[in-house]
Coordinates of C-alpha atoms in Angstrom, one line a residue:
M1 CA 91.4 47.5 23.9
M2 CA 90.3 51.1 22.3
A3 CA 93.0 52.7 20.9
E4 CA 94.3 55.9 22.6
S5 CA 93.9 59.3 21.1
R6 CA 96.7 61.7 20.2
G7 CA 95.3 63.6 23.3
T8 CA 95.5 61.3 25.7
R9 CA 99.0 60.1 24.9
V10 CA 100.1 63.3 25.1
L11 CA 98.6 63.8 28.6
R12 CA 99.3 60.2 29.9
S13 CA 103.2 60.6 29.3
L14 CA 103.0 64.8 30.8
I15 CA 101.3 63.4 33.5
F16 CA 103.7 60.1 34.5
A17 CA 106.8 63.0 33.7
T18 CA 105.2 65.4 36.2
I19 CA 104.3 62.6 38.8
C20 CA 108.0 60.9 38.5
G21 CA 110.3 64.4 39.2
T22 CA 110.5 65.1 35.5
V23 CA 109.5 68.7 36.1
S24 CA 111.6 70.0 38.1
Q25 CA 110.1 73.4 39.6
A26 CA 108.1 72.1 42.8
M27 CA 105.7 74.4 44.6
L28 CA 106.8 74.3 48.3
A29 CA 110.7 74.7 47.4
Q30 CA 111.3 77.3 45.1
T31 CA 110.1 81.1 45.2
A32 CA 108.3 82.4 42.0
P33 CA 110.0 85.4 40.8
P34 CA 108.3 89.0 42.5
E35 CA 107.3 89.9 39.2
P36 CA 106.5 87.4 36.3
P37 CA 107.9 88.6 33.0
L38 CA 105.0 90.3 30.9
H39 CA 102.7 87.6 28.7
K40 CA 104.5 84.4 30.9
T41 CA 102.2 81.7 31.3
T42 CA 102.3 79.9 34.7
F43 CA 100.7 76.9 35.4
Y44 CA 99.6 75.0 38.0
L45 CA 98.8 71.4 38.1
H46 CA 97.8 68.6 39.8
G47 CA 95.5 70.4 42.3
R48 CA 92.3 70.3 44.4
I49 CA 90.9 73.9 43.6
Y50 CA 88.2 75.1 45.0
T51 CA 86.9 78.0 42.2
N52 CA 84.2 79.3 44.3
D53 CA 82.3 79.4 40.4
P54 CA 78.7 77.9 40.9
K55 CA 79.2 76.8 37.1
Q56 CA 82.7 75.1 37.6
P57 CA 83.3 74.5 41.6
W58 CA 86.2 72.5 40.9
A59 CA 89.5 72.0 38.9
S60 CA 92.8 70.5 39.1
A61 CA 94.6 72.9 37.0
I62 CA 95.2 76.7 36.3
A63 CA 97.1 79.1 33.6
V64 CA 98.0 82.4 35.3
R65 CA 98.9 85.6 32.6
D66 CA 99.8 89.1 33.2
E67 CA 98.1 89.3 36.4
K68 CA 95.1 87.6 36.0
I69 CA 93.7 83.6 34.8
L70 CA 93.9 82.8 31.7
C71 CA 92.5 78.7 31.9
V72 CA 91.1 77.0 34.9
G73 CA 90.0 72.8 34.3
T74 CA 91.1 69.9 33.8
I75 CA 94.8 68.4 33.3
E76 CA 93.7 67.6 29.8
H77 CA 92.1 71.1 29.3
I78 CA 95.1 73.0 30.6
L79 CA 97.9 71.1 29.2
L80 CA 96.5 70.3 25.7
D81 CA 94.0 73.7 24.9
C82 CA 96.5 76.1 27.2
G83 CA 99.9 75.5 26.6
G84 CA 100.8 73.0 29.0
A85 CA 102.1 71.1 27.3
Q86 CA 104.8 73.2 26.2
A87 CA 105.9 74.0 29.7
E88 CA 108.8 74.0 30.7
D89 CA 108.8 74.8 34.5
P90 CA 104.6 74.4 35.9
I91 CA 104.5 74.2 38.9
Q92 CA 103.3 70.9 40.7
L93 CA 100.5 71.5 43.8
K94 CA 101.0 67.8 44.8
G95 CA 97.0 67.8 45.4
K96 CA 97.2 70.8 47.8
F97 CA 94.1 72.8 48.4
L98 CA 93.8 75.7 46.6
M99 CA 91.4 78.6 47.2
P100 CA 90.3 82.8 45.8
G101 CA 92.3 84.6 48.3
F102 CA 90.6 86.5 51.0
N103 CA 89.3 89.4 51.0
D104 CA 89.0 91.2 54.4
A105 CA 85.9 93.5 54.1
H106 CA 87.0 95.5 57.0
T107 CA 90.4 96.6 58.5
H108 CA 92.2 99.5 60.0
L109 CA 96.0 98.8 58.7
G110 CA 97.6 102.3 59.2
G111 CA 96.8 102.0 62.9
A112 CA 97.4 98.2 63.5
G113 CA 101.3 99.4 61.8
R114 CA 101.7 101.9 65.1
E115 CA 100.3 98.9 67.3
K116 CA 103.7 96.9 65.7
L117 CA 105.3 99.7 67.0
S118 CA 104.2 100.3 70.4
L119 CA 103.5 98.5 73.6
A120 CA 100.8 95.4 73.2
L121 CA 98.4 94.7 75.8
N122 CA 96.0 91.8 74.0
G123 CA 95.4 89.0 76.1
T124 CA 96.6 90.4 79.4
T125 CA 94.8 89.1 82.2
S126 CA 94.8 92.1 85.4
I127 CA 95.6 95.9 85.4
A128 CA 98.7 94.4 87.6
E129 CA 99.9 93.0 84.1
I130 CA 99.7 96.0 82.2
Q131 CA 101.3 98.0 85.1
K132 CA 103.9 95.4 84.9
L133 CA 104.5 96.1 81.4
L134 CA 104.2 99.5 81.6
K135 CA 106.9 100.0 84.0
D136 CA 109.2 97.6 82.1
E137 CA 108.4 100.4 79.1
V138 CA 109.2 103.4 81.0
A139 CA 112.9 102.0 80.9
K140 CA 113.4 102.4 77.4
H141 CA 111.8 105.5 77.3
Q142 CA 113.3 109.6 78.5
P143 CA 110.8 111.1 80.4
G144 CA 108.7 113.5 78.6
Q145 CA 108.3 110.4 75.8
W146 CA 104.6 109.6 75.2
I147 CA 104.3 105.8 75.7
L148 CA 101.5 104.1 73.5
G149 CA 100.0 100.7 74.1
S150 CA 96.7 99.4 72.9
G151 CA 94.6 95.9 73.0
W152 CA 93.9 95.4 76.8
D153 CA 90.3 94.2 77.0
Q154 CA 89.1 94.5 80.7
T155 CA 86.2 92.0 80.0
L156 CA 88.7 89.4 80.3
W157 CA 89.6 90.8 84.0
A158 CA 88.4 89.2 86.7
D159 CA 87.0 92.3 88.7
K160 CA 85.8 93.5 84.7
K161 CA 86.5 97.2 86.2
F162 CA 87.7 99.9 83.6
P163 CA 91.1 101.0 84.4
S164 CA 92.1 104.5 85.7
R165 CA 95.0 107.2 85.3
L166 CA 96.0 106.6 89.2
Q167 CA 97.0 103.1 88.4
L168 CA 99.3 104.2 85.3
D169 CA 100.3 106.9 87.5
E170 CA 102.1 104.2 89.8
V171 CA 104.0 102.8 88.0
A172 CA 104.8 106.1 84.9
P173 CA 104.5 109.1 86.6
N174 CA 106.9 111.0 84.5
N175 CA 106.0 109.9 81.0
P176 CA 102.5 110.9 79.3
V177 CA 100.6 107.3 79.1
F178 CA 97.8 106.5 76.4
L179 CA 96.8 102.9 76.4
M180 CA 93.7 101.8 73.5
H181 CA 91.1 99.7 74.5
I182 CA 91.0 96.6 72.1
S183 CA 87.5 97.7 70.6
G184 CA 89.2 101.1 69.6
H185 CA 86.8 103.3 71.1
V186 CA 87.9 104.1 74.3
A187 CA 91.5 104.7 76.4
V188 CA 93.1 104.9 79.4
V189 CA 95.6 107.9 79.5
N190 CA 97.4 108.7 83.0
S191 CA 97.3 112.2 84.8
L192 CA 100.0 113.8 83.0
A193 CA 98.0 112.9 79.3
I194 CA 95.0 114.5 81.2
K195 CA 97.4 117.6 82.1
K196 CA 98.9 118.1 79.0
A197 CA 95.4 118.2 77.2
E198 CA 94.5 120.6 79.8
I199 CA 91.6 118.2 80.7
T200 CA 89.9 119.3 84.1
K201 CA 86.9 118.5 86.2
D202 CA 85.2 121.6 84.3
T203 CA 85.7 120.1 80.9
A204 CA 82.8 119.2 79.2
N205 CA 81.7 116.2 77.5
P206 CA 83.1 117.0 73.7
S207 CA 80.5 116.2 71.0
G208 CA 80.6 112.5 70.5
G209 CA 82.4 111.4 73.1
E210 CA 82.5 111.3 77.4
I211 CA 84.8 112.2 80.0
E212 CA 84.6 109.1 82.5
R213 CA 84.9 110.8 86.2
F214 CA 85.3 110.3 89.9
E215 CA 82.5 111.4 92.4
D216 CA 84.1 114.3 92.8
G217 CA 84.3 115.5 89.3
E218 CA 88.2 114.6 88.4
P219 CA 88.8 112.8 85.4
T220 CA 89.3 109.3 85.8
G221 CA 91.7 108.8 83.0
M222 CA 89.1 106.9 81.0
L223 CA 88.1 108.3 78.0
K224 CA 84.8 107.2 75.2
E225 CA 84.7 107.5 72.0
D226 CA 86.7 109.4 69.5
G227 CA 85.3 112.7 70.7
A228 CA 86.7 112.4 74.2
M229 CA 89.8 110.5 73.0
E230 CA 90.7 113.1 70.4
L231 CA 91.5 115.7 73.1
V232 CA 95.0 113.6 74.0
E233 CA 95.8 112.5 71.1
Q234 CA 95.5 115.5 69.3
R235 CA 98.5 116.1 71.8
I236 CA 100.7 113.0 70.9
P237 CA 102.9 113.5 68.3
D238 CA 102.7 112.2 64.3
P239 CA 104.8 109.8 63.8
S240 CA 107.2 109.8 61.1
N241 CA 106.5 108.4 57.1
E242 CA 109.3 106.4 58.1
E243 CA 107.8 105.0 61.7
R244 CA 104.6 104.6 59.2
R245 CA 106.0 102.7 57.2
K246 CA 107.9 99.9 59.0
G247 CA 104.9 99.8 60.6
I248 CA 102.8 99.1 57.5
E249 CA 105.3 96.6 56.2
M250 CA 104.9 94.3 59.4
V251 CA 101.1 94.3 58.4
L252 CA 101.6 93.9 55.3
E253 CA 103.4 90.4 55.5
E254 CA 101.0 89.3 58.6
L255 CA 98.4 89.5 55.7
A256 CA 100.6 87.5 53.3
R257 CA 100.7 85.2 55.5
N258 CA 97.2 85.0 56.1
G259 CA 96.1 84.2 52.8
V260 CA 94.6 88.2 52.6
T261 CA 94.8 89.4 49.5
S262 CA 92.9 92.5 49.5
A263 CA 91.6 94.7 51.9
Q264 CA 89.2 97.7 52.6
D265 CA 91.1 99.7 55.1
N266 CA 90.0 102.7 57.3
S267 CA 92.9 104.5 58.0
E268 CA 95.0 108.0 57.8
W269 CA 95.5 110.0 54.9
E270 CA 99.1 109.4 55.7
D271 CA 99.4 106.3 55.2
Y272 CA 97.7 105.7 51.7
L273 CA 100.5 108.1 51.0
V274 CA 102.2 105.2 52.3
Y275 CA 100.8 102.5 50.3
L276 CA 101.1 104.6 47.3
E277 CA 104.8 104.8 47.8
L278 CA 104.5 100.8 48.3
K279 CA 102.9 100.4 45.2
N280 CA 104.8 103.0 43.1
E281 CA 107.9 100.7 44.2
K282 CA 105.6 97.3 43.2
K283 CA 106.2 96.7 46.8
L284 CA 103.0 96.1 47.7
S285 CA 101.9 93.1 48.7
A286 CA 97.7 92.9 49.0
R287 CA 95.1 95.0 46.9
I288 CA 93.9 97.6 48.9
T289 CA 90.5 100.0 48.8
E290 CA 90.8 103.2 50.9
W291 CA 87.9 104.5 52.8
L292 CA 87.8 108.2 53.0
H293 CA 86.2 110.0 56.1
F294 CA 82.7 110.8 56.2
M295 CA 83.0 113.7 58.4
D296 CA 85.7 115.4 56.1
P297 CA 84.6 118.4 53.9
L298 CA 82.9 116.8 50.6
N299 CA 85.8 120.1 48.6
D300 CA 88.6 117.6 50.4
L301 CA 86.9 114.3 49.8
E302 CA 86.1 114.6 46.0
N303 CA 89.6 116.0 45.7
R304 CA 90.9 113.2 47.4
R305 CA 88.7 110.4 45.5
S306 CA 89.9 112.7 42.5
E307 CA 93.7 112.3 43.3
A308 CA 93.7 108.8 44.5
G309 CA 91.0 107.3 41.6
T310 CA 88.3 105.1 42.1
S311 CA 89.1 102.1 39.4
D312 CA 93.3 101.1 40.1
P313 CA 93.4 97.3 40.8
W314 CA 96.3 97.8 43.4
L315 CA 95.1 101.0 45.1
K316 CA 92.0 102.7 44.8
T317 CA 89.7 104.8 47.3
G318 CA 86.3 103.4 48.2
A319 CA 83.3 104.3 50.7
L320 CA 83.1 107.5 53.6
K321 CA 83.2 105.7 56.4
M322 CA 81.5 107.3 59.9
V323 CA 81.3 105.6 63.2
T324 CA 77.9 106.5 64.0
D325 CA 78.3 104.7 67.9
G326 CA 80.9 102.5 69.9
A327 CA 81.1 98.7 71.4
L328 CA 78.9 96.7 73.1
G329 CA 82.2 95.4 75.4
T330 CA 82.3 99.6 76.3
R331 CA 78.5 99.8 76.8
T332 CA 79.2 102.3 74.2
A333 CA 77.0 101.1 71.1
A334 CA 73.9 102.9 70.8
M335 CA 71.3 100.9 72.5
L336 CA 67.5 101.4 71.6
A337 CA 66.7 100.3 75.8
P338 CA 69.2 100.0 78.8
Y339 CA 71.7 97.5 78.8
S340 CA 70.9 94.6 80.9
D341 CA 73.8 94.4 82.8
D342 CA 73.8 98.4 83.3
A343 CA 70.4 100.1 83.8
T344 CA 72.0 103.5 84.1
T345 CA 73.0 103.7 79.8
S346 CA 72.2 103.1 76.6
G347 CA 75.1 103.8 75.0
F348 CA 75.0 106.9 73.0
M349 CA 75.2 107.9 69.2
N350 CA 78.2 109.7 67.7
I351 CA 76.1 112.0 65.5
D352 CA 72.9 113.7 65.7
P353 CA 70.8 111.7 63.5
E354 CA 69.3 114.2 61.4
K355 CA 73.0 116.0 61.3
L356 CA 73.8 112.5 59.9
R357 CA 70.9 112.5 57.3
A358 CA 72.1 116.0 56.0
M359 CA 75.2 115.5 55.2
A360 CA 74.4 111.4 54.1
L361 CA 71.9 113.2 51.7
E362 CA 74.8 116.0 50.3
R363 CA 77.8 113.2 49.9
D364 CA 75.6 110.5 48.1
K365 CA 74.4 113.0 45.8
A366 CA 78.5 113.7 45.1
G367 CA 78.6 109.7 44.1
F368 CA 79.7 108.3 47.3
Q369 CA 79.1 105.0 48.8
L370 CA 78.4 105.6 52.3
A371 CA 79.7 102.9 55.3
F372 CA 78.6 103.0 58.8
H373 CA 79.8 101.7 61.2
A374 CA 76.6 100.9 63.5
I375 CA 76.7 98.0 66.4
G376 CA 73.7 99.1 68.8
D377 CA 70.4 98.3 67.7
K378 CA 69.7 101.7 67.8
A379 CA 72.5 102.7 65.4
N380 CA 71.3 100.3 63.0
R381 CA 68.0 101.4 63.0
V382 CA 69.4 105.3 62.4
A383 CA 71.6 103.7 59.3
L384 CA 68.5 102.6 57.9
D385 CA 66.9 105.3 58.2
V386 CA 69.0 107.6 56.6
F387 CA 70.1 105.2 53.7
E388 CA 66.2 104.7 53.2
S389 CA 66.0 108.9 53.3
V390 CA 68.8 109.1 50.7
L391 CA 66.9 106.5 48.6
R392 CA 63.7 108.3 48.3
V393 CA 65.2 112.0 48.5
N394 CA 67.9 111.2 45.9
G395 CA 66.4 108.3 43.9
P396 CA 67.6 105.2 42.7
R397 CA 71.3 104.0 41.4
E398 CA 73.3 101.1 42.3
R399 CA 74.9 102.3 45.9
R400 CA 75.7 99.8 48.0
D401 CA 75.9 102.0 50.7
R402 CA 77.1 99.5 54.0
I403 CA 76.5 99.4 57.7
E404 CA 79.9 97.8 59.4
H405 CA 79.3 95.6 62.2
A406 CA 76.0 95.5 61.8
Q407 CA 76.3 93.6 65.4
V408 CA 72.9 94.0 67.1
V409 CA 69.6 94.7 65.4
A410 CA 65.8 94.7 66.2
P411 CA 63.8 92.0 64.8
E412 CA 61.9 94.7 62.9
D413 CA 64.5 95.6 61.2
I414 CA 66.4 92.5 59.7
S415 CA 64.2 92.4 56.4
R416 CA 65.2 96.1 56.0
F417 CA 69.1 95.3 55.2
G418 CA 67.4 93.4 52.0
K419 CA 64.6 95.9 51.1
L420 CA 67.2 98.2 50.7
N421 CA 69.8 96.6 49.9
V422 CA 72.0 97.4 52.7
I423 CA 75.6 95.1 52.6
A424 CA 76.0 93.8 56.1
S425 CA 79.9 94.4 56.3
M426 CA 79.9 91.6 59.3
Q427 CA 83.0 90.3 61.2
P428 CA 82.4 86.7 62.9
S429 CA 85.1 86.5 65.0
H430 CA 83.7 89.3 67.1
Q431 CA 80.7 87.0 67.9
T432 CA 83.8 84.3 69.0
N433 CA 84.9 86.9 71.7
D434 CA 81.9 88.5 72.5
M435 CA 79.5 85.8 73.2
R436 CA 81.1 85.3 76.8
W437 CA 79.1 88.3 78.0
A438 CA 77.4 89.4 75.2
E439 CA 73.9 88.1 76.5
Q440 CA 74.6 89.6 80.0
R441 CA 74.6 92.7 78.4
L442 CA 71.5 92.4 75.8
G443 CA 69.3 90.2 77.9
P444 CA 67.9 86.5 76.5
E445 CA 65.5 88.4 73.9
R446 CA 67.8 91.2 72.5
V447 CA 70.5 88.9 71.8
K448 CA 68.8 87.1 69.3
G449 CA 69.3 89.7 67.0
A450 CA 72.8 89.6 67.1
Y451 CA 75.5 88.2 64.9
A452 CA 72.7 87.0 62.8
W453 CA 74.4 86.5 59.3
N454 CA 72.0 83.7 58.7
S455 CA 69.2 86.1 59.5
L456 CA 70.1 88.7 57.5
Q457 CA 71.0 86.3 54.8
K458 CA 67.6 85.2 54.2
T459 CA 66.4 88.5 53.6
G460 CA 68.6 89.2 50.4
A461 CA 71.0 91.2 51.8
K462 CA 74.7 90.7 51.0
L463 CA 77.3 89.6 53.4
A464 CA 80.7 90.8 53.0
F465 CA 82.7 89.1 55.6
G466 CA 86.3 90.8 57.6
T467 CA 87.7 90.5 60.6
D468 CA 88.1 94.7 62.3
Y469 CA 92.0 94.2 62.2
S470 CA 93.5 94.7 64.4
V471 CA 90.4 94.7 67.0
E472 CA 90.4 90.7 66.2
S473 CA 93.3 88.9 64.5
I474 CA 93.6 89.6 60.8
N475 CA 93.2 85.4 60.6
P476 CA 90.7 84.6 58.6
F477 CA 90.2 80.9 59.6
R478 CA 88.5 82.0 63.0
G479 CA 86.1 83.6 60.9
L480 CA 85.2 80.7 59.1
Y481 CA 85.3 78.7 62.4
A482 CA 82.8 80.9 63.9
C483 CA 80.9 80.8 60.9
V484 CA 80.2 77.3 60.8
T485 CA 80.4 76.7 64.8
R486 CA 79.2 80.0 66.8
E487 CA 81.4 77.9 69.4
L488 CA 84.9 79.3 71.3
P489 CA 88.0 78.5 69.8
E490 CA 88.5 75.3 72.8
G491 CA 85.0 74.5 72.2
G492 CA 81.4 74.7 73.1
P493 CA 78.8 75.7 73.8
V494 CA 77.5 72.3 72.9
G495 CA 75.5 73.1 69.1
G496 CA 77.1 76.6 69.0
W497 CA 75.6 79.6 71.0
Q498 CA 72.3 81.3 69.0
P499 CA 72.7 78.2 66.6
Q500 CA 70.1 79.3 64.5
E501 CA 72.5 81.9 63.1
K502 CA 75.5 79.5 61.7
I503 CA 75.4 79.9 58.0
S504 CA 77.2 77.0 55.4
L505 CA 81.3 76.4 54.8
D506 CA 80.1 77.7 51.3
D507 CA 78.4 81.0 52.2
C508 CA 81.1 82.2 54.6
I509 CA 83.5 81.8 51.9
Q510 CA 81.6 83.5 49.5
A511 CA 81.1 86.3 52.3
Y512 CA 84.7 86.6 52.7
T513 CA 85.5 86.7 49.0
T514 CA 82.4 87.4 46.5
G515 CA 80.6 89.1 48.8
S516 CA 83.7 91.5 49.8
A517 CA 84.5 92.0 46.4
Y518 CA 80.4 93.0 45.7
A519 CA 80.7 95.6 48.5
E520 CA 83.8 97.1 46.9
F521 CA 81.9 96.9 43.5
E522 CA 85.2 94.5 42.3
E523 CA 82.5 91.5 41.7
G524 CA 83.9 89.6 38.4
R525 CA 87.2 90.8 39.1
K526 CA 88.3 89.0 42.3
G527 CA 86.8 86.3 44.4
Q528 CA 86.7 83.6 42.1
I529 CA 89.1 81.3 40.2
K530 CA 87.8 81.9 37.1
V531 CA 89.1 83.2 33.8
G532 CA 89.6 86.6 33.6
Q533 CA 89.3 87.2 37.5
F534 CA 92.7 88.6 39.1
A535 CA 95.1 85.5 40.3
D536 CA 94.9 86.0 43.5
F537 CA 94.8 82.9 45.2
I538 CA 95.6 80.8 48.2
V539 CA 97.2 77.6 49.3
L540 CA 96.7 75.7 52.1
S541 CA 97.7 73.1 54.1
Q542 CA 94.3 70.9 54.3
D543 CA 91.4 71.0 51.8
V544 CA 89.0 73.1 54.1
T545 CA 85.7 71.9 52.6
K546 CA 86.2 68.1 54.1
V547 CA 88.0 68.8 57.6
P548 CA 86.0 68.4 60.7
A549 CA 85.6 72.3 61.6
K550 CA 87.1 72.0 64.7
D551 CA 90.3 71.5 62.5
L552 CA 89.6 74.8 60.4
L553 CA 91.2 76.8 63.3
K554 CA 94.6 74.6 62.0
T555 CA 94.6 75.7 58.7
Q556 CA 98.4 77.3 57.7
V557 CA 98.8 79.9 54.6
L558 CA 101.0 77.5 52.6
Q559 CA 101.5 80.2 49.5
T560 CA 99.7 83.4 48.6
V561 CA 99.8 84.9 45.0
V562 CA 98.5 88.4 44.2
G563 CA 98.2 89.3 41.0
G564 CA 100.3 86.1 39.8
R565 CA 103.3 86.9 42.0
T566 CA 104.1 84.7 45.2
M567 CA 103.6 87.3 47.8
Y568 CA 104.2 84.5 50.6
Q569 CA 105.9 81.0 50.5
K570 CA 105.7 79.1 54.3
N571 CA 109.3 77.6 53.7

């Protein structure tokens, strides 16, 4: 028998010792300190590590130091070449699956925080159920106090009809009520809220919004899009800083429980200030890129960019977000032709295309990245036209402009994403929910351009995946399941809905990690288990590359690490 080298003998003894338990710290039994001592190296050994790095796809151990990944490779490499042999307390993964943390490319964390403290209507199946929940909420409030809620979805109801203020008045006549739809694009309010907003039958539809009316012209209580909703929202008292922080802390805990280590966020500036508080207190548990509002004055945008910066690894500003149209579920998404299930409407644009173009040229010239919410095929075409105009007028540079959602794209426009280097920032779980009614809205031909991940990817377009949280659950495994199956959570249709748009699990993960990182100019810093990148990773209950697709939904996060610090540990 050949003689063993010294390295092999050391490795054999170390592996035997760790397997037998002489190294005491078990990864799932103890929580790492909130902030590791400076220059301390932490070793994670004996794992099945999915690196997301095509040059080194798999590893069995890593070393972490000063918020970054120091070494990646085999046990022998980590122990003998990276100092692991001298480690007193390596973390034993015991064969568990480790992968990069998820980077959610589209969230609304501040709004989600406020929803945590308001009336939750998600999953309600009728207006009667909403009335019961609202009646219970009234009992907790003094007359005159605002009651806020969100999450209702009329497509889950038998009659599919929007509610009205009269139905809310039945149980809440003495409290102004504002209930946001799950999409965030429409809301229903009661008569007292209508009165406080001074909306009457003579009130004209505001720019970028619509007041729904009864046949006699009186408002029904349904307000469509921001322009209309803001008429009431501006009368609602702002939450206190304490309330904002309480909700945001709850949201950040939810991100950590679901393995989300970075979030690209569209919230209010006051929410950003809460994130800054948490960062300064070393309590921020996810990296946040905060978008600014496209419609704000350019001087204000430049001042906020200067104040908040664009490079801090934990908290920075990013793109300018503009909502150009509405949502499919509410038939407010801007379409090139009328809806197949309602020929009276094609939705509407929230901004005149020429105004959008002029403002985009100005803001691009100032060096801002642009992110346009576009759901309907008309809105997507307008967005692409604007980006093409910006390129032609302002000249080439590394823009990485984005279309958020890109839900329905005309076939002739799909190739333009790749040609113009426009990022398709999409949310796979939208398809899972919308497939119940999308073909009714769009018809059999137009629906072929809906949620078209594969077609867009084939054009060379970069995909960046997220959830639109809190419109959808923050759980990224729902997105992975939708991505590879295009089926309902309970299964079906067999083979998937519009199955030609499925993409592989590897591609789904890349869109949710390196794709999202690229969309915020962070490639090379996050998204892979690779030397020099941030130590942002998660440990899972199962190897998602081996389980049947239906079992992706059963995946649990056991540990979430951001910058080398354990932000969540499942007991």
